[in-house]
Coordinates of C-alpha atoms and ligand atoms in Angstrom, one line a residue:
M155 CA -106.2 1.6 -0.9
N156 CA -103.6 -1.0 0.0
A157 CA -102.1 -3.1 -2.7
P158 CA -104.1 -6.4 -2.6
M159 CA -100.9 -8.5 -2.9
P160 CA -98.2 -6.5 -1.0
H161 CA -95.8 -9.4 -0.9
V162 CA -95.9 -10.3 -4.6
M163 CA -93.3 -8.3 -6.7
N164 CA -95.1 -5.7 -8.7
T165 CA -94.3 -6.7 -12.3
Y166 CA -97.7 -6.9 -13.8
G167 CA -100.5 -4.3 -14.4
R168 CA -103.3 -6.5 -13.0
L169 CA -107.0 -6.1 -13.0
P170 CA -108.6 -6.3 -9.5
I171 CA -110.1 -9.7 -10.1
A172 CA -109.1 -13.0 -8.5
L173 CA -110.3 -16.1 -10.3
S174 CA -111.3 -19.1 -8.2
H175 CA -112.3 -21.8 -10.6
G176 CA -113.4 -22.6 -14.2
K177 CA -115.4 -25.0 -16.3
G178 CA -114.9 -25.3 -20.0
C179 CA -114.7 -21.8 -21.4
W180 CA -116.1 -20.1 -18.3
V181 CA -114.4 -18.9 -15.2
W182 CA -115.6 -17.5 -11.9
D183 CA -114.0 -15.0 -9.6
T184 CA -113.9 -15.0 -5.8
Q185 CA -117.0 -12.7 -5.7
G186 CA -119.0 -15.3 -7.6
R187 CA -119.0 -13.4 -10.9
R188 CA -118.8 -15.4 -14.1
Y189 CA -116.7 -14.6 -17.2
L190 CA -116.5 -16.0 -20.7
D191 CA -112.9 -16.8 -21.2
G192 CA -111.6 -15.4 -24.5
L193 CA -108.0 -15.6 -23.4
A194 CA -107.4 -19.1 -22.0
G195 CA -104.6 -17.9 -19.8
I196 CA -102.9 -16.3 -22.8
A197 CA -103.2 -19.4 -25.1
V198 CA -102.4 -21.9 -22.4
N199 CA -105.6 -23.6 -21.4
T200 CA -106.0 -25.5 -24.7
L201 CA -108.7 -27.7 -23.3
G202 CA -110.4 -25.0 -21.3
H203 CA -110.8 -25.4 -17.5
G204 CA -111.5 -28.7 -15.7
H205 CA -111.6 -30.9 -18.8
P206 CA -113.3 -34.2 -17.8
K207 CA -110.6 -36.3 -19.5
L208 CA -107.6 -34.2 -18.6
V209 CA -108.3 -33.8 -14.8
P210 CA -108.4 -37.5 -13.9
A211 CA -105.2 -38.2 -16.0
I212 CA -103.3 -35.4 -14.1
Q213 CA -104.7 -36.6 -10.8
D214 CA -103.5 -40.1 -11.6
Q215 CA -100.1 -38.9 -12.5
V216 CA -99.8 -36.7 -9.4
A217 CA -100.5 -39.8 -7.3
K218 CA -98.0 -42.0 -9.2
L219 CA -95.0 -39.8 -9.8
M220 CA -94.6 -36.0 -10.4
H221 CA -90.8 -35.7 -10.7
S222 CA -87.9 -38.0 -11.0
S223 CA -85.0 -35.9 -12.4
N224 CA -83.3 -36.4 -15.8
Y225 CA -80.7 -38.7 -14.2
Y226 CA -83.2 -41.5 -15.2
E227 CA -85.2 -42.4 -18.2
V228 CA -88.6 -40.8 -18.3
P229 CA -90.8 -42.9 -20.6
L230 CA -93.5 -40.2 -20.8
Q231 CA -90.9 -37.9 -22.3
E232 CA -90.4 -40.4 -25.1
Q233 CA -94.2 -40.8 -25.5
L234 CA -94.7 -37.0 -25.9
A235 CA -91.6 -36.5 -28.0
A236 CA -92.7 -39.3 -30.4
K237 CA -96.2 -37.7 -30.7
L238 CA -94.7 -34.3 -31.4
C239 CA -92.4 -35.8 -34.1
E240 CA -95.4 -37.6 -35.6
I241 CA -97.5 -34.4 -35.9
S242 CA -94.6 -32.1 -37.0
G243 CA -92.6 -34.5 -39.2
L244 CA -89.5 -33.5 -37.1
S245 CA -87.0 -35.9 -35.4
S246 CA -86.6 -35.3 -31.7
A247 CA -87.5 -33.1 -28.8
F248 CA -86.0 -31.6 -25.6
F249 CA -88.3 -30.6 -22.8
C250 CA -88.1 -27.6 -20.5
N251 CA -90.7 -25.5 -18.6
S252 CA -91.7 -22.3 -20.5
G253 CA -91.6 -20.5 -23.8
L254 CA -88.5 -18.4 -23.0
E255 CA -86.6 -21.6 -22.0
A256 CA -87.5 -23.2 -25.3
N257 CA -86.3 -20.2 -27.2
E258 CA -83.2 -19.9 -25.1
G259 CA -82.4 -23.5 -26.0
A260 CA -83.1 -22.7 -29.7
I261 CA -80.6 -19.9 -29.5
K262 CA -78.0 -22.2 -28.0
I263 CA -78.6 -24.8 -30.8
A264 CA -78.1 -22.1 -33.4
R265 CA -74.9 -20.9 -31.9
K266 CA -73.5 -24.4 -31.4
F267 CA -74.5 -25.3 -35.0
G268 CA -72.4 -22.3 -36.1
H269 CA -69.4 -23.2 -33.9
D270 CA -69.6 -26.8 -35.1
K271 CA -69.0 -25.5 -38.7
G272 CA -66.3 -23.1 -37.8
I273 CA -68.4 -19.8 -37.4
H274 CA -67.1 -18.5 -34.1
R275 CA -69.2 -15.3 -33.9
P276 CA -72.6 -16.8 -35.0
E277 CA -75.4 -14.4 -35.7
I278 CA -79.2 -15.1 -35.8
I279 CA -81.6 -13.1 -38.0
V280 CA -84.5 -11.9 -35.8
Y281 CA -87.5 -9.6 -36.4
E282 CA -89.0 -6.2 -35.7
K283 CA -92.0 -6.5 -33.3
A284 CA -91.0 -10.1 -32.3
F285 CA -91.5 -11.4 -28.8
H286 CA -89.5 -14.4 -27.6
G287 CA -89.4 -14.0 -23.8
R288 CA -87.9 -12.1 -21.0
S289 CA -84.6 -13.8 -20.2
I290 CA -81.6 -11.7 -21.2
A291 CA -81.0 -13.6 -24.5
T292 CA -84.6 -13.9 -25.5
L293 CA -85.4 -10.2 -24.7
S294 CA -82.4 -9.4 -26.8
A295 CA -84.0 -11.4 -29.7
T296 CA -87.3 -9.6 -29.0
G297 CA -88.1 -6.7 -31.2
N298 CA -89.7 -4.4 -28.6
P299 CA -87.6 -1.6 -27.0
K300 CA -90.0 -1.6 -24.0
V301 CA -89.1 -5.1 -23.1
Q302 CA -85.4 -4.4 -23.4
K303 CA -85.2 -1.0 -21.7
G304 CA -83.2 -1.1 -18.4
F305 CA -81.7 -4.5 -19.1
E306 CA -78.8 -3.5 -21.3
P307 CA -76.2 -4.5 -22.3
L308 CA -78.2 -6.8 -24.6
V309 CA -76.8 -10.1 -25.8
E310 CA -75.0 -9.7 -29.1
G311 CA -75.3 -11.9 -32.1
F312 CA -78.7 -10.9 -33.4
V313 CA -79.4 -9.1 -36.7
R314 CA -82.9 -7.6 -37.0
V315 CA -85.0 -7.4 -40.2
P316 CA -88.7 -6.4 -41.0
L317 CA -91.3 -9.2 -41.3
N318 CA -92.3 -10.4 -44.7
D319 CA -89.3 -8.7 -46.5
L320 CA -87.4 -11.4 -48.2
A321 CA -85.0 -8.9 -49.8
A322 CA -83.7 -8.0 -46.3
V323 CA -82.9 -11.6 -45.5
E324 CA -81.3 -12.1 -49.0
H325 CA -79.1 -9.0 -48.2
E326 CA -77.9 -10.7 -45.0
A327 CA -77.2 -13.9 -47.0
R328 CA -75.1 -12.0 -49.5
T329 CA -73.2 -9.8 -47.0
N330 CA -73.0 -11.5 -43.6
P331 CA -71.0 -14.8 -43.5
N332 CA -71.8 -15.2 -39.7
V333 CA -75.5 -15.9 -40.1
V334 CA -76.4 -19.3 -38.9
A335 CA -80.2 -19.2 -38.4
V336 CA -83.4 -17.3 -39.0
F337 CA -85.7 -17.1 -35.9
L338 CA -89.3 -15.9 -36.1
E339 CA -92.9 -16.4 -34.9
V340 CA -95.1 -17.7 -37.7
I341 CA -97.8 -15.3 -36.3
Q342 CA -96.3 -12.6 -34.0
G343 CA -98.5 -12.7 -30.9
E344 CA -97.4 -10.0 -28.5
G345 CA -96.4 -7.9 -31.4
G346 CA -100.0 -7.5 -32.5
I347 CA -101.1 -10.8 -34.4
N348 CA -98.9 -10.1 -37.4
Q349 CA -98.9 -12.9 -39.9
T350 CA -96.0 -14.1 -42.0
R351 CA -97.1 -14.7 -45.6
A352 CA -96.9 -18.3 -46.9
E353 CA -94.6 -17.3 -49.8
Y354 CA -92.3 -15.6 -47.3
L355 CA -91.9 -18.7 -45.2
Q356 CA -91.3 -20.7 -48.3
G357 CA -88.7 -18.2 -49.4
L358 CA -87.0 -18.5 -46.0
R359 CA -87.0 -22.2 -46.2
K360 CA -85.3 -22.0 -49.6
I361 CA -82.6 -19.6 -48.4
C362 CA -82.0 -21.7 -45.2
D363 CA -81.5 -24.8 -47.4
E364 CA -79.2 -23.0 -49.8
R365 CA -77.1 -21.5 -47.0
D366 CA -77.2 -24.3 -44.5
W367 CA -78.9 -22.1 -42.0
L368 CA -81.4 -23.3 -39.4
L369 CA -85.0 -22.1 -39.8
M370 CA -86.3 -21.7 -36.3
L371 CA -90.0 -21.1 -35.9
D372 CA -91.3 -20.0 -32.5
E373 CA -94.7 -21.6 -32.3
V374 CA -95.0 -20.9 -28.5
Q375 CA -98.2 -18.9 -29.0
C376 CA -99.5 -19.8 -32.5
G377 CA -98.8 -23.5 -32.4
L378 CA -100.6 -26.6 -31.1
G379 CA -103.9 -26.3 -32.9
R380 CA -104.6 -22.6 -32.4
T381 CA -104.7 -21.8 -36.1
G382 CA -106.6 -24.9 -37.1
K383 CA -103.5 -27.0 -37.9
W384 CA -101.2 -28.5 -35.4
F385 CA -98.6 -25.8 -36.3
A386 CA -99.1 -22.5 -38.0
H387 CA -96.2 -23.1 -40.4
Q388 CA -98.1 -26.1 -41.8
W389 CA -100.4 -23.7 -43.7
A390 CA -97.3 -22.9 -45.8
S391 CA -96.4 -26.6 -46.3
I392 CA -92.9 -26.1 -45.0
K393 CA -91.0 -27.6 -42.0
P394 CA -88.7 -25.8 -39.6
D395 CA -85.4 -27.2 -38.4
V396 CA -86.1 -26.0 -34.8
M397 CA -89.5 -25.3 -33.3
P398 CA -89.9 -24.0 -29.7
L399 CA -93.2 -24.8 -28.1
A400 CA -94.8 -24.1 -24.7
K401 CA -98.0 -22.5 -23.6
G402 CA -100.8 -24.8 -24.8
L403 CA -98.8 -28.0 -24.9
S404 CA -99.9 -29.3 -21.5
S405 CA -103.1 -27.3 -21.2
G406 CA -102.1 -25.4 -18.1
V407 CA -99.2 -27.5 -16.5
P408 CA -96.0 -25.5 -17.1
V409 CA -94.0 -27.0 -20.0
G410 CA -91.8 -26.1 -22.9
A411 CA -90.3 -28.1 -25.8
I412 CA -87.7 -27.6 -28.5
V413 CA -88.6 -29.9 -31.4
V414 CA -85.9 -30.3 -34.0
G415 CA -85.5 -31.8 -37.5
E416 CA -82.5 -33.7 -39.0
R417 CA -80.3 -30.7 -39.5
A418 CA -80.4 -29.7 -35.8
K419 CA -80.9 -33.1 -34.1
N420 CA -77.3 -33.9 -33.3
V421 CA -76.2 -30.3 -32.4
L422 CA -76.6 -30.7 -28.6
G423 CA -75.1 -33.7 -26.8
P424 CA -74.6 -34.8 -23.2
G425 CA -73.5 -31.9 -21.0
N426 CA -74.6 -29.2 -23.5
H427 CA -78.0 -28.4 -22.1
G428 CA -80.3 -29.3 -19.2
T429 CA -82.9 -28.3 -16.6
T430 CA -84.0 -29.8 -13.3
F431 CA -87.8 -29.7 -13.8
G432 CA -87.9 -30.1 -17.6
G433 CA -89.7 -33.1 -18.9
N434 CA -91.0 -34.2 -15.5
P435 CA -93.7 -36.9 -15.6
L436 CA -96.5 -34.6 -14.5
A437 CA -96.0 -32.1 -17.4
M438 CA -95.3 -34.9 -19.9
R439 CA -98.5 -36.7 -18.9
A440 CA -100.5 -33.5 -19.3
G441 CA -98.9 -33.0 -22.7
V442 CA -99.6 -36.6 -23.9
E443 CA -103.2 -36.3 -22.8
T444 CA -103.7 -32.8 -24.2
L445 CA -102.5 -33.9 -27.7
R446 CA -104.6 -37.1 -27.5
I447 CA -107.8 -35.2 -26.5
I448 CA -107.2 -32.6 -29.3
E449 CA -107.2 -35.5 -31.7
E450 CA -110.0 -37.4 -30.1
E451 CA -112.3 -34.4 -30.0
G452 CA -111.4 -33.0 -33.4
L453 CA -110.2 -29.7 -32.0
L454 CA -108.1 -28.7 -34.9
A455 CA -111.2 -28.6 -37.1
N456 CA -113.1 -26.9 -34.3
S457 CA -110.5 -24.2 -34.0
A458 CA -110.7 -23.4 -37.7
R459 CA -114.5 -23.6 -37.8
V460 CA -115.3 -21.7 -34.6
G461 CA -112.6 -19.2 -35.3
G462 CA -114.3 -18.5 -38.6
V463 CA -117.7 -18.1 -36.8
L464 CA -116.2 -15.7 -34.2
R465 CA -114.4 -13.6 -36.8
K466 CA -117.5 -13.3 -39.0
A467 CA -119.7 -12.4 -36.0
L468 CA -117.2 -9.6 -35.2
E469 CA -116.8 -8.4 -38.8
D470 CA -120.6 -8.3 -39.2
G471 CA -121.1 -6.6 -35.9
W472 CA -118.5 -3.9 -36.7
A473 CA -119.4 -3.5 -40.4
G474 CA -118.8 0.2 -41.4
E475 CA -117.1 1.0 -38.1
K476 CA -114.3 3.4 -39.0
G477 CA -112.2 2.8 -35.9
I478 CA -111.5 -0.8 -36.9
V479 CA -108.3 -0.8 -39.0
E480 CA -107.8 -4.6 -39.7
Y481 CA -108.7 -8.1 -38.7
R482 CA -105.8 -10.5 -38.5
G483 CA -105.0 -14.0 -37.4
Q484 CA -106.2 -17.5 -38.1
G485 CA -108.5 -20.0 -36.4
L486 CA -108.7 -19.1 -32.7
M487 CA -105.9 -16.6 -32.8
I488 CA -107.6 -13.4 -33.6
G489 CA -106.3 -9.8 -33.6
I490 CA -108.4 -6.7 -34.3
E491 CA -106.4 -3.5 -34.7
L492 CA -108.1 -0.3 -33.8
D493 CA -107.1 3.2 -34.8
R494 CA -106.3 4.1 -31.2
P495 CA -104.8 2.7 -28.0
C496 CA -107.4 0.5 -26.4
G497 CA -105.9 -0.9 -23.2
V498 CA -109.0 0.2 -21.2
L499 CA -111.1 -2.4 -23.0
L500 CA -109.5 -5.1 -20.8
G501 CA -111.2 -3.8 -17.7
Q502 CA -114.4 -2.9 -19.6
A503 CA -114.7 -6.3 -21.1
A504 CA -114.2 -8.0 -17.7
E505 CA -116.9 -5.7 -16.3
A506 CA -119.1 -7.0 -19.0
G507 CA -118.2 -10.6 -18.2
L508 CA -115.6 -11.3 -20.9
M509 CA -111.8 -12.0 -20.7
I510 CA -109.8 -10.6 -23.5
S511 CA -106.3 -9.2 -24.1
V512 CA -105.0 -6.0 -25.7
T513 CA -101.5 -6.2 -27.2
A514 CA -99.3 -3.8 -29.1
D515 CA -101.4 -0.9 -27.5
R516 CA -104.2 -1.0 -30.0
V517 CA -104.8 -4.7 -30.9
I518 CA -107.7 -6.6 -29.3
R519 CA -106.5 -10.2 -29.0
L520 CA -108.6 -13.3 -28.6
L521 CA -107.1 -16.6 -27.8
P522 CA -109.9 -18.8 -26.4
A523 CA -109.6 -22.5 -25.6
L524 CA -109.8 -24.8 -28.6
I525 CA -113.0 -26.3 -27.2
L526 CA -114.9 -23.1 -27.8
S527 CA -118.4 -23.7 -29.2
E528 CA -120.1 -21.8 -32.0
E529 CA -122.6 -20.6 -29.4
E530 CA -119.8 -19.3 -27.1
A531 CA -118.1 -17.6 -30.1
R532 CA -121.3 -15.7 -30.8
Q533 CA -121.6 -14.8 -27.1
I534 CA -118.0 -13.4 -27.2
A535 CA -119.1 -11.2 -30.2
A536 CA -122.3 -10.3 -28.5
I537 CA -120.4 -8.8 -25.6
L538 CA -117.4 -7.4 -27.5
V539 CA -119.2 -5.7 -30.4
P540 CA -121.3 -3.1 -28.5
L541 CA -118.5 -2.6 -26.0
V542 CA -116.0 -1.6 -28.7
K543 CA -118.6 0.5 -30.6
R544 CA -119.2 2.5 -27.4
F545 CA -115.5 2.9 -26.8
L546 CA -114.9 4.1 -30.3
A547 CA -117.8 6.6 -30.0
D548 CA -116.6 7.9 -26.7
S549 CA -112.9 8.3 -27.6
Q550 CA -110.7 9.9 -30.4
P551 CA -108.5 8.2 -32.9
A552 CA -104.8 8.5 -32.1
Ligands
PLP675 C1 -94.1 -16.3 -29.3 C2 -93.7 -16.4 -27.9 N1 -92.5 -16.8 -27.6 C3 -92.1 -16.9 -26.3 C4 -92.9 -16.5 -25.2 C5 -92.4 -16.6 -23.8 O1 -93.0 -17.6 -23.2 P1 -93.0 -17.7 -21.6 O2 -93.8 -16.6 -21.1 O3 -93.6 -19.1 -21.3 O4 -91.6 -17.6 -21.2 C6 -94.2 -16.0 -25.5 C7 -95.0 -15.5 -24.4 O5 -95.9 -14.8 -24.6 C8 -94.6 -15.9 -26.9 O6 -95.8 -15.4 -27.2

């Protein structure tokens, strides 16, 4: 069989499904088959598909002005930045176009922060199993050899530690005078939905304050309402100094943001950083409307409540199932670790009318839109529970 997209570079293992349109938490393919969307474009379609308030706002903005360049003031940037500062308690924001760009900018902030205080070979503490993107600097910060292989030499200036091990960070604090920042996901997404403990985050906050380091929390996947609060770190009642965002911020329009607090807000100045597309009026309007609709429709509470319903339905459905190792995550960011690789479930779930993801080889990952209803949560479980039972019965543990 010929490759269906011979002119597109072959960088993804894709399913042979082409989606044509969506409505709410449902999508249809070009053959007319319908799927319940448990993935939301990997945590991007915050408001689902074709949201009746978002669509006209974006259409209005497309007709008015899509792009103006950063040579001029962009009032919608100020509007979105002000809202992000209000909901995070931070001070200012820089806009870019993706998660890796937000993280790349965070790494630049950390390095410049170090140089400004006389540390000329600044180092950033990063984590095992982390994922921060696929640019050369962000893949170097990523803790997955598969992402790095073939792209060496990696960028230097990163020290790696295990998650939730405060002693490892304290050791760096005692022995490494070049450390300027700690950089981590509050819930590791690609790494398998691995949660940082609240006390761990609080411990990091304390060390960063004592040492004048930047606490940089990558909320690209776990932020913006997914866990039931605006940002996942808010469950630990702490604030970061630097917070990269992207994915769900504009509900499908490409966007990224670096939101910073007082300690980091004056690190970059004119000429230090920039991007042509970043902060364009289209992406900004989509972001402003997305945050407004999240508030208007109570989607933080919805994420927490419906996430609970979904998790309970899965736990009840798989009660006593030995192949299930652990349930992880919070709100509508759910990971279920199996005792064996389970990548085949992606295609099997699609066959059964459900979009899911499998990450870290053996973790089923659900990241549905924040508008998911309880009924839809039960429907996800009704499809997934028997599918996984059959898979476990028909295969062997690793
Ligand atoms: C936590 C985290 N950071 C960064 C990225 C990279 O974002 P992007 O694919 O938009 O570059 C991702 C993408 O999955 C992510 O999950």
